[in-house]
Amino acid sequence: MPGNTHKSRTSNKMMTLFVCFLAALAGLLFGLDIGVIAGALPFIAKDFNVTSHQQEWIVSSMMFGAAIGAIGSGWMSSRLGRKKSLMAGAILFVIGSLWSAMAPNPEMLIAARVVLGLAVGVASYTAPLYLSEIAPEKIRGSMISLYQLMITIGILGAYLSDTAFSYTGNWRWMLGIITIPAILLLVGVCFLPNSPRWLAAKGHFRDAQRVLDRLRDTSEQAKRELDEIRESLKIKQTGWSLFRENSNFRRAVYLGVLLQVMQQFTGMNVIMYYAPKIFEIAGFSNTTEQMWGTVIVGLVNVLATFIAIGLVDRWGRKPTLTLGFLVMAVGMGILGTMLHIGIESPGAQYFAVAMLLMFIIGFAMSAGPLIWVLCSEIQPLKGRDFGITVSTTTNWIANMIVGATFLTMLNTLGNANTFWVYAGLNILFIILTVMLIPETKNISLEHIERNLMSGKKLRDIGSQE
Ligand code: BGC
């Protein structure tokens, strides 16, 4: 009956939307947990009377947990499935949010943030994987950018709620409020279907078919997709042994590591975690100004992510990345110079803020989303799970190093030198991008794989010949 078909088609669309919305909620939580510490830290520091070193650990304990979570979730999501992994992640989100809000001392807070980190690590690995396996082919490409957008919206959400609570100075509410979206995720995940690809990989073809029937418009489409999955499953994942035996695959893994190191050592998270502190250094002594400044940073980060979404497939990865690193180098370089000279007048203060925002735009339009896109494109199918686990884990380890060293760098090198170091690193990344990074625009993943495995130079693995 045509009426029925129409109805079921609409409900299938709703189902797909619901599924994507929930997986994206995991991205939002990722962002909330990254962002929340910026506004909470000054109040935590006052309340617990902690040293700079302890503050660095309060910040970076989460990244430590996330690195472990990312390593573990490769195993967990293939053993237990994507749905159960997401559920475990959501439970950890709830426990970590509540525990960190109630922590009686800095040590407990650090432990609670390790648990939160485990949740973020699981989410950062499993949610994009689940999204890419469940989204219809047409929209699969934009999913990674959407995920990054959700991260930035999460960061902004955290900054806004931090600002709202800053008037009472209650950091426990800042951390505790995240329990609400965490519970939402937990409840929602219970209604998610298993990933059809995972079901098929476990030999449950009939269940996979049933899920696809609920998600796709027609049963022919569902059947075609199941056939494709069946076909691609013939390629066995041989991560570690492939890594040991095949030097071409090793190059892709190292490139993934390099890309993530580059993303983190731009210094973006220095600003994400310590924005109020940076506003203080730039001469904004009032907490309200620092908090609203931080909100503007978060907003610009969201808006500039749209530039990347528009540019990736038009300009390509390499020019966008090169321009992004250049903008970041200039922003950090001028900030360093201003800190060296001294920021005295209000005009100078606002110019410093403009430079900070320019840096944020540079990151959000390039390295933010593009590094994740590239990391998912360069791995050959056989070693994809392994390659992405390694690069995601690298992201968190590098993230931890940046978070754990910023205040020490300020104390030992001084403000200006710290910003100059990051400016210098961004210049180095321009050179590395030109020399090593491939352009993968408009080229099929199979083609990239063929080029890589035939021994082409890394920067040429995206070429058409
Ligand atoms: C990075 C995070 C960063 C965020 C900022 C992500 O791509 O991996 O470390 O905090 O972008 O928007």
Short mmCIF file of C-alpha atoms and ligand atoms in Angstrom, two decimals:
data_model
loop_
_atom_site.label_atom_id
_atom_site.label_comp_id
_atom_site.label_asym_id
_atom_site.label_seq_id
_atom_site.Cartn_x
_atom_site.Cartn_y
_atom_site.Cartn_z
CA MET A 1 0.00 0.00 0.00
CA PRO A 2 1.47 3.34 -1.01
CA GLY A 3 0.25 5.06 2.19
CA ASN A 4 2.00 2.48 4.33
CA THR A 5 5.22 2.64 2.34
CA HIS A 6 5.25 6.39 2.74
CA LYS A 7 4.67 6.06 6.47
CA SER A 8 7.39 3.49 6.96
CA ARG A 9 9.78 5.53 4.83
CA THR A 10 9.14 8.55 7.06
CA SER A 11 9.63 6.49 10.18
CA ASN A 12 12.87 5.06 8.75
CA LYS A 13 14.13 8.60 8.17
CA MET A 14 13.17 9.54 11.73
CA MET A 15 15.02 6.48 13.00
CA THR A 16 18.17 7.41 11.08
CA LEU A 17 17.94 10.96 12.39
CA PHE A 18 17.49 9.74 15.95
CA VAL A 19 20.49 7.45 15.62
CA CYS A 20 22.69 10.23 14.22
CA PHE A 21 21.45 12.65 16.85
CA LEU A 22 22.42 10.31 19.66
CA ALA A 23 25.85 9.53 18.30
CA ALA A 24 26.35 13.27 17.86
CA LEU A 25 25.27 13.76 21.48
CA ALA A 26 28.38 11.76 22.35
CA GLY A 27 30.37 14.43 20.46
CA LEU A 28 28.59 17.11 22.45
CA LEU A 29 29.58 15.44 25.73
CA PHE A 30 33.17 15.18 24.47
CA GLY A 31 33.10 18.96 23.95
CA LEU A 32 31.38 19.70 27.25
CA ASP A 33 34.07 17.82 29.12
CA ILE A 34 36.89 19.51 27.24
CA GLY A 35 35.40 22.97 27.77
CA VAL A 36 34.10 22.80 31.30
CA ILE A 37 37.46 22.90 33.02
CA ALA A 38 38.43 26.32 31.61
CA GLY A 39 35.80 28.18 33.63
CA ALA A 40 35.87 25.87 36.63
CA LEU A 41 39.63 25.81 37.14
CA PRO A 42 40.12 29.30 38.64
CA PHE A 43 37.42 28.55 41.27
CA ILE A 44 38.77 25.04 41.97
CA ALA A 45 42.24 26.50 42.39
CA LYS A 46 40.95 29.02 44.93
CA ASP A 47 38.80 26.52 46.81
CA PHE A 48 41.41 23.77 47.13
CA ASN A 49 44.33 26.18 47.21
CA VAL A 50 46.29 24.10 44.67
CA THR A 51 49.66 24.78 42.99
CA SER A 52 50.09 25.36 39.23
CA HIS A 53 51.40 21.83 38.95
CA GLN A 54 48.31 20.36 40.60
CA GLN A 55 46.11 22.50 38.34
CA GLU A 56 47.86 21.05 35.32
CA TRP A 57 47.07 17.59 36.61
CA ILE A 58 43.44 18.43 37.26
CA VAL A 59 43.24 19.51 33.60
CA SER A 60 45.23 16.71 32.01
CA SER A 61 44.06 13.73 34.09
CA MET A 62 41.07 13.66 31.75
CA MET A 63 43.30 13.34 28.69
CA PHE A 64 45.22 10.54 30.39
CA GLY A 65 41.95 8.66 30.90
CA ALA A 66 40.93 9.41 27.32
CA ALA A 67 44.15 7.89 25.93
CA ILE A 68 43.48 4.68 27.90
CA GLY A 69 39.80 4.79 26.85
CA ALA A 70 40.73 5.13 23.19
CA ILE A 71 43.14 2.18 23.36
CA GLY A 72 40.57 0.03 25.17
CA SER A 73 37.64 0.91 22.97
CA GLY A 74 39.19 -0.56 19.81
CA TRP A 75 39.02 -3.90 21.58
CA MET A 76 35.73 -3.27 23.36
CA SER A 77 33.82 -2.06 20.31
CA SER A 78 34.78 -5.08 18.29
CA ARG A 79 34.20 -7.56 21.17
CA LEU A 80 31.03 -6.17 22.77
CA GLY A 81 29.83 -4.13 19.83
CA ARG A 82 29.45 -0.40 19.22
CA LYS A 83 26.17 -0.08 21.09
CA LYS A 84 27.41 -1.68 24.32
CA SER A 85 30.64 0.37 24.10
CA LEU A 86 28.63 3.57 23.79
CA MET A 87 26.54 2.44 26.73
CA ALA A 88 29.67 1.82 28.80
CA GLY A 89 30.90 5.28 27.75
CA ALA A 90 27.60 6.87 28.80
CA ILE A 91 27.69 5.14 32.22
CA LEU A 92 31.24 6.38 32.75
CA PHE A 93 30.11 9.89 31.74
CA VAL A 94 27.39 9.82 34.42
CA ILE A 95 29.71 8.44 37.13
CA GLY A 96 32.57 10.79 36.23
CA SER A 97 30.36 13.91 36.13
CA LEU A 98 28.75 13.18 39.49
CA TRP A 99 31.98 12.14 41.16
CA SER A 100 33.95 15.16 39.96
CA ALA A 101 31.18 17.48 41.18
CA MET A 102 31.35 15.92 44.64
CA ALA A 103 35.13 15.46 44.92
CA PRO A 104 36.21 16.37 48.47
CA ASN A 105 39.86 17.06 47.56
CA PRO A 106 42.13 17.58 44.52
CA GLU A 107 43.22 13.92 44.48
CA MET A 108 39.63 12.68 44.20
CA LEU A 109 38.93 15.29 41.53
CA ILE A 110 41.89 14.02 39.52
CA ALA A 111 40.65 10.42 39.90
CA ALA A 112 37.12 11.43 38.85
CA ARG A 113 38.50 13.20 35.79
CA VAL A 114 40.39 10.06 34.79
CA VAL A 115 36.99 8.29 34.77
CA LEU A 116 35.49 11.11 32.70
CA GLY A 117 38.47 10.78 30.39
CA LEU A 118 37.77 7.06 29.92
CA ALA A 119 34.25 8.06 28.84
CA VAL A 120 35.55 10.69 26.43
CA GLY A 121 38.10 8.23 25.01
CA VAL A 122 35.43 5.62 24.40
CA ALA A 123 33.09 8.23 22.87
CA SER A 124 35.77 9.75 20.67
CA TYR A 125 36.52 6.36 19.17
CA THR A 126 33.14 4.65 19.09
CA ALA A 127 30.70 7.43 18.15
CA PRO A 128 32.30 8.39 14.80
CA LEU A 129 32.76 4.70 14.01
CA TYR A 130 29.11 3.96 14.76
CA LEU A 131 28.03 7.04 12.81
CA SER A 132 30.02 6.02 9.75
CA GLU A 133 28.56 2.51 9.90
CA ILE A 134 24.97 3.52 10.30
CA ALA A 135 24.63 6.70 8.23
CA PRO A 136 23.40 6.31 4.65
CA GLU A 137 26.21 6.58 2.09
CA LYS A 138 25.05 10.00 0.82
CA ILE A 139 25.69 11.74 4.13
CA ARG A 140 28.58 9.64 5.41
CA GLY A 141 31.19 12.19 4.28
CA SER A 142 29.73 15.11 6.18
CA MET A 143 29.40 13.06 9.36
CA ILE A 144 32.97 13.64 10.58
CA SER A 145 32.63 17.40 10.16
CA LEU A 146 29.27 17.26 11.91
CA TYR A 147 30.91 15.40 14.76
CA GLN A 148 33.60 18.10 15.05
CA LEU A 149 30.84 20.72 14.99
CA MET A 150 29.14 18.97 17.91
CA ILE A 151 32.44 18.99 19.83
CA THR A 152 32.76 22.75 19.36
CA ILE A 153 29.10 23.28 20.33
CA GLY A 154 29.77 21.22 23.46
CA ILE A 155 32.78 23.39 24.32
CA LEU A 156 30.67 26.54 23.84
CA GLY A 157 27.85 25.05 25.94
CA ALA A 158 30.31 24.37 28.75
CA TYR A 159 31.70 27.92 28.57
CA LEU A 160 28.19 29.36 28.74
CA SER A 161 27.16 27.25 31.71
CA ASP A 162 30.51 28.00 33.43
CA THR A 163 29.80 31.69 32.95
CA ALA A 164 26.29 31.37 34.37
CA PHE A 165 27.60 29.61 37.47
CA SER A 166 30.62 31.91 37.81
CA TYR A 167 28.46 34.58 39.45
CA THR A 168 28.14 32.32 42.49
CA GLY A 169 31.55 30.77 41.93
CA ASN A 170 30.07 27.30 42.28
CA TRP A 171 32.42 25.03 40.32
CA ARG A 172 30.64 21.91 41.61
CA TRP A 173 27.53 22.87 39.65
CA MET A 174 29.67 23.60 36.58
CA LEU A 175 31.00 20.03 36.65
CA GLY A 176 27.79 18.42 37.92
CA ILE A 177 25.39 19.84 35.34
CA ILE A 178 27.00 17.65 32.66
CA THR A 179 25.31 14.70 34.36
CA ILE A 180 22.06 15.72 32.62
CA PRO A 181 23.22 15.25 28.98
CA ALA A 182 25.14 12.17 30.16
CA ILE A 183 21.90 10.60 31.46
CA LEU A 184 20.15 11.62 28.25
CA LEU A 185 22.83 9.80 26.27
CA LEU A 186 22.57 6.73 28.47
CA VAL A 187 18.79 6.49 28.09
CA GLY A 188 18.96 7.18 24.35
CA VAL A 189 21.68 4.61 23.70
CA CYS A 190 19.42 1.89 25.17
CA PHE A 191 17.09 2.46 22.19
CA LEU A 192 19.84 2.39 19.56
CA PRO A 193 20.05 -0.54 17.20
CA ASN A 194 23.29 -2.48 16.96
CA SER A 195 25.56 -1.47 14.12
CA PRO A 196 24.63 -3.62 11.09
CA ARG A 197 28.28 -3.88 10.11
CA TRP A 198 29.26 -5.19 13.53
CA LEU A 199 26.35 -7.66 13.54
CA ALA A 200 27.44 -8.94 10.14
CA ALA A 201 31.06 -9.19 11.28
CA LYS A 202 29.83 -11.45 14.10
CA GLY A 203 27.93 -13.59 11.60
CA HIS A 204 24.44 -12.35 12.60
CA PHE A 205 23.36 -11.56 9.06
CA ARG A 206 19.65 -11.82 9.72
CA ASP A 207 19.82 -9.26 12.56
CA ALA A 208 21.94 -6.99 10.38
CA GLN A 209 19.29 -7.21 7.67
CA ARG A 210 16.56 -6.35 10.19
CA VAL A 211 18.43 -3.22 11.38
CA LEU A 212 19.08 -2.07 7.82
CA ASP A 213 15.41 -2.58 6.95
CA ARG A 214 14.51 -0.18 9.77
CA LEU A 215 17.08 2.41 8.69
CA ARG A 216 16.91 2.48 4.91
CA ASP A 217 14.16 3.70 2.60
CA THR A 218 13.63 0.48 0.67
CA SER A 219 14.34 -3.17 1.28
CA GLU A 220 16.38 -3.28 -1.97
CA GLN A 221 18.63 -0.57 -0.57
CA ALA A 222 19.00 -2.51 2.68
CA LYS A 223 19.82 -5.70 0.81
CA ARG A 224 22.36 -3.99 -1.44
CA GLU A 225 24.11 -2.53 1.59
CA LEU A 226 24.23 -5.87 3.35
CA ASP A 227 25.82 -7.41 0.25
CA GLU A 228 28.43 -4.65 0.26
CA ILE A 229 29.14 -5.24 3.93
CA ARG A 230 29.49 -8.96 3.27
CA GLU A 231 31.95 -8.18 0.48
CA SER A 232 34.07 -5.81 2.56
CA LEU A 233 34.16 -8.23 5.47
CA LYS A 234 36.20 -10.57 3.31
CA ILE A 235 39.09 -8.23 4.04
CA LYS A 236 40.28 -9.31 7.47
CA GLN A 237 41.55 -6.68 9.90
CA THR A 238 45.19 -7.50 10.49
CA GLY A 239 46.44 -4.41 12.28
CA TRP A 240 49.39 -5.42 14.39
CA SER A 241 50.80 -8.10 12.10
CA LEU A 242 50.39 -5.82 9.09
CA PHE A 243 52.22 -3.11 11.04
CA ARG A 244 55.11 -5.46 11.76
CA GLU A 245 55.37 -6.84 8.26
CA ASN A 246 54.47 -4.02 5.92
CA SER A 247 56.60 -0.89 5.79
CA ASN A 248 54.05 0.90 3.60
CA PHE A 249 51.36 0.45 6.23
CA ARG A 250 53.81 1.62 8.91
CA ARG A 251 54.18 4.86 6.97
CA ALA A 252 50.41 5.44 7.09
CA VAL A 253 50.35 4.77 10.83
CA TYR A 254 53.25 7.18 11.42
CA LEU A 255 51.53 9.78 9.25
CA GLY A 256 48.39 9.44 11.42
CA VAL A 257 50.54 9.94 14.52
CA LEU A 258 52.25 12.98 13.00
CA LEU A 259 48.92 14.52 11.96
CA GLN A 260 47.50 14.26 15.47
CA VAL A 261 50.72 15.57 17.06
CA MET A 262 50.51 18.53 14.69
CA GLN A 263 46.88 19.18 15.60
CA GLN A 264 47.59 19.24 19.31
CA PHE A 265 50.87 21.15 19.23
CA THR A 266 49.26 24.05 17.42
CA GLY A 267 48.44 25.06 21.00
CA MET A 268 44.66 25.09 20.49
CA ASN A 269 43.93 23.35 23.76
CA VAL A 270 46.11 25.73 25.70
CA ILE A 271 43.36 28.21 24.89
CA MET A 272 40.51 25.74 25.30
CA TYR A 273 41.63 24.82 28.83
CA TYR A 274 43.21 28.02 30.06
CA ALA A 275 41.26 30.77 28.25
CA PRO A 276 40.31 32.76 31.40
CA LYS A 277 43.95 32.62 32.51
CA ILE A 278 45.06 33.93 29.10
CA PHE A 279 42.56 36.79 29.35
CA GLU A 280 44.04 37.56 32.75
CA ILE A 281 47.56 37.63 31.26
CA ALA A 282 46.24 39.99 28.57
CA GLY A 283 45.18 42.41 31.29
CA PHE A 284 41.51 41.54 31.88
CA SER A 285 41.56 41.30 35.66
CA ASN A 286 37.82 41.03 36.21
CA THR A 287 36.38 37.47 36.34
CA THR A 288 33.21 38.43 34.45
CA GLU A 289 35.27 39.83 31.56
CA GLN A 290 37.41 36.69 31.54
CA MET A 291 34.36 34.42 31.47
CA TRP A 292 32.56 36.31 28.69
CA GLY A 293 35.80 36.49 26.71
CA THR A 294 35.96 32.71 26.99
CA VAL A 295 32.38 32.41 25.70
CA ILE A 296 33.34 34.49 22.65
CA VAL A 297 36.30 32.15 22.04
CA GLY A 298 33.86 29.21 22.12
CA LEU A 299 31.42 30.92 19.77
CA VAL A 300 34.10 31.81 17.22
CA ASN A 301 35.29 28.20 17.36
CA VAL A 302 31.81 26.96 16.41
CA LEU A 303 31.30 29.52 13.65
CA ALA A 304 34.70 29.03 12.04
CA THR A 305 34.11 25.27 11.87
CA PHE A 306 31.52 26.05 9.18
CA ILE A 307 34.32 27.58 7.07
CA ALA A 308 36.08 24.21 7.13
CA ILE A 309 32.90 22.38 6.21
CA GLY A 310 32.57 24.65 3.18
CA LEU A 311 36.24 24.53 2.16
CA VAL A 312 37.38 20.90 2.55
CA ASP A 313 35.90 19.64 -0.64
CA ARG A 314 36.40 22.82 -2.66
CA TRP A 315 39.92 23.93 -1.75
CA GLY A 316 41.12 20.55 -0.62
CA ARG A 317 42.92 19.53 2.54
CA LYS A 318 46.45 20.76 1.88
CA PRO A 319 45.86 24.46 1.04
CA THR A 320 43.29 24.77 3.85
CA LEU A 321 45.71 23.25 6.36
CA THR A 322 48.63 25.39 5.17
CA LEU A 323 46.55 28.56 5.46
CA GLY A 324 45.26 27.48 8.88
CA PHE A 325 48.78 26.91 10.28
CA LEU A 326 49.88 30.25 8.84
CA VAL A 327 46.98 32.09 10.49
CA MET A 328 47.74 30.31 13.79
CA ALA A 329 51.46 31.13 13.59
CA VAL A 330 50.72 34.82 12.98
CA GLY A 331 48.14 34.94 15.81
CA MET A 332 50.44 33.28 18.36
CA GLY A 333 53.49 35.25 17.13
CA ILE A 334 51.82 38.65 17.51
CA LEU A 335 50.35 37.68 20.89
CA GLY A 336 53.84 36.69 22.07
CA THR A 337 55.26 39.99 20.82
CA MET A 338 52.55 41.97 22.58
CA LEU A 339 53.17 40.12 25.83
CA HIS A 340 56.87 40.88 25.39
CA ILE A 341 56.26 44.61 24.96
CA GLY A 342 53.55 44.71 27.62
CA ILE A 343 49.78 45.08 27.16
CA GLU A 344 48.87 48.34 28.86
CA SER A 345 46.12 50.30 27.05
CA PRO A 346 42.56 49.04 26.45
CA GLY A 347 43.26 49.28 22.71
CA ALA A 348 46.19 46.87 23.08
CA GLN A 349 44.05 44.55 25.20
CA TYR A 350 41.38 44.31 22.50
CA PHE A 351 43.98 43.83 19.80
CA ALA A 352 45.38 40.91 21.83
CA VAL A 353 41.88 39.42 21.98
CA ALA A 354 41.57 39.85 18.21
CA MET A 355 44.82 37.90 17.75
CA LEU A 356 43.56 35.17 20.04
CA LEU A 357 40.35 34.92 18.02
CA MET A 358 42.33 34.89 14.80
CA PHE A 359 44.24 31.89 16.13
CA ILE A 360 40.95 30.14 16.96
CA ILE A 361 39.64 30.79 13.43
CA GLY A 362 42.89 29.39 12.01
CA PHE A 363 42.43 26.17 13.95
CA ALA A 364 38.70 25.70 13.50
CA MET A 365 38.82 26.27 9.74
CA SER A 366 41.65 23.78 9.26
CA ALA A 367 43.35 21.44 11.71
CA GLY A 368 40.26 20.98 13.91
CA PRO A 369 38.15 18.94 11.53
CA LEU A 370 40.68 18.24 8.75
CA ILE A 371 43.10 16.19 10.82
CA TRP A 372 40.26 13.82 11.76
CA VAL A 373 39.17 13.63 8.12
CA LEU A 374 42.71 12.86 6.92
CA CYS A 375 43.32 10.28 9.64
CA SER A 376 40.25 8.37 8.53
CA GLU A 377 41.24 8.58 4.85
CA ILE A 378 44.88 7.49 4.81
CA GLN A 379 44.60 4.04 6.41
CA PRO A 380 44.29 0.99 4.16
CA LEU A 381 41.13 -0.99 4.84
CA LYS A 382 42.96 -3.98 6.27
CA GLY A 383 44.66 -1.91 8.94
CA ARG A 384 41.99 0.73 9.47
CA ASP A 385 40.92 -0.18 13.02
CA PHE A 386 44.54 -0.39 14.17
CA GLY A 387 45.63 2.79 12.39
CA ILE A 388 42.76 4.86 13.76
CA THR A 389 43.20 3.49 17.29
CA VAL A 390 46.86 4.54 17.18
CA SER A 391 46.16 8.02 15.83
CA THR A 392 43.24 8.69 18.21
CA THR A 393 45.34 7.58 21.18
CA THR A 394 48.13 9.88 19.98
CA ASN A 395 45.64 12.76 19.92
CA TRP A 396 44.95 12.26 23.62
CA ILE A 397 48.56 11.74 24.67
CA ALA A 398 49.67 14.89 22.84
CA ASN A 399 46.64 16.69 24.25
CA MET A 400 47.72 15.64 27.76
CA ILE A 401 51.28 16.87 27.23
CA VAL A 402 50.03 20.27 26.06
CA GLY A 403 47.59 20.56 28.98
CA ALA A 404 50.15 19.38 31.53
CA THR A 405 52.94 21.75 30.52
CA PHE A 406 51.30 25.13 29.79
CA LEU A 407 51.43 26.67 33.27
CA THR A 408 54.96 25.32 33.82
CA MET A 409 56.00 26.85 30.49
CA LEU A 410 54.55 30.21 31.55
CA ASN A 411 56.40 29.99 34.88
CA THR A 412 59.76 28.90 33.46
CA LEU A 413 59.94 30.42 29.94
CA GLY A 414 57.78 33.46 30.60
CA ASN A 415 54.54 34.47 28.85
CA ALA A 416 56.02 35.81 25.61
CA ASN A 417 58.38 32.89 25.01
CA THR A 418 55.60 30.36 25.62
CA PHE A 419 53.48 31.89 22.86
CA TRP A 420 56.50 32.19 20.57
CA VAL A 421 57.24 28.49 21.01
CA TYR A 422 53.74 27.69 19.74
CA ALA A 423 54.12 30.20 16.89
CA GLY A 424 57.37 28.46 15.89
CA LEU A 425 55.72 25.05 15.99
CA ASN A 426 52.96 26.27 13.65
CA ILE A 427 55.60 27.47 11.18
CA LEU A 428 57.23 24.04 11.36
CA PHE A 429 53.82 22.49 10.61
CA ILE A 430 53.48 24.58 7.44
CA ILE A 431 56.75 23.02 6.21
CA LEU A 432 55.66 19.52 7.24
CA THR A 433 52.30 19.97 5.51
CA VAL A 434 53.95 20.97 2.26
CA MET A 435 56.50 18.17 2.45
CA LEU A 436 54.53 15.23 3.79
CA ILE A 437 50.77 15.64 3.75
CA PRO A 438 48.85 14.22 0.78
CA GLU A 439 45.92 15.95 -0.94
CA THR A 440 43.01 13.53 -0.73
CA LYS A 441 40.25 15.67 -2.21
CA ASN A 442 38.03 13.93 -4.77
CA ILE A 443 39.92 10.68 -4.69
CA SER A 444 38.56 7.31 -3.69
CA LEU A 445 39.86 5.55 -0.61
CA GLU A 446 40.75 2.53 -2.76
CA HIS A 447 42.97 4.72 -4.93
CA ILE A 448 44.74 6.20 -1.90
CA GLU A 449 45.31 2.70 -0.60
CA ARG A 450 46.75 1.50 -3.92
CA ASN A 451 49.16 4.45 -4.03
CA LEU A 452 50.26 3.95 -0.43
CA MET A 453 50.82 0.22 -0.76
CA SER A 454 52.74 0.60 -4.01
CA GLY A 455 55.29 2.71 -2.16
CA LYS A 456 54.46 6.20 -3.49
CA LYS A 457 55.77 9.11 -1.43
CA LEU A 458 53.33 10.02 1.36
CA ARG A 459 52.62 13.42 -0.13
CA ASP A 460 51.69 11.75 -3.42
CA ILE A 461 49.32 9.03 -2.15
CA GLY A 462 46.36 11.20 -3.14
CA SER A 463 47.48 11.69 -6.75
CA GLN A 464 45.31 10.46 -9.61
CA GLU A 465 48.05 8.72 -11.63
C1 BGC B 1 40.55 18.48 18.90
C2 BGC B 1 40.38 18.83 20.36
C3 BGC B 1 40.05 20.29 20.47
C4 BGC B 1 38.83 20.64 19.66
C5 BGC B 1 38.58 22.12 19.68
C6 BGC B 1 39.30 18.83 18.17
O1 BGC B 1 39.46 18.51 16.82
O2 BGC B 1 40.87 17.12 18.76
O3 BGC B 1 41.57 18.53 21.03
O4 BGC B 1 39.80 20.64 21.81
O5 BGC B 1 39.01 20.21 18.32
O6 BGC B 1 37.50 22.51 18.89
#
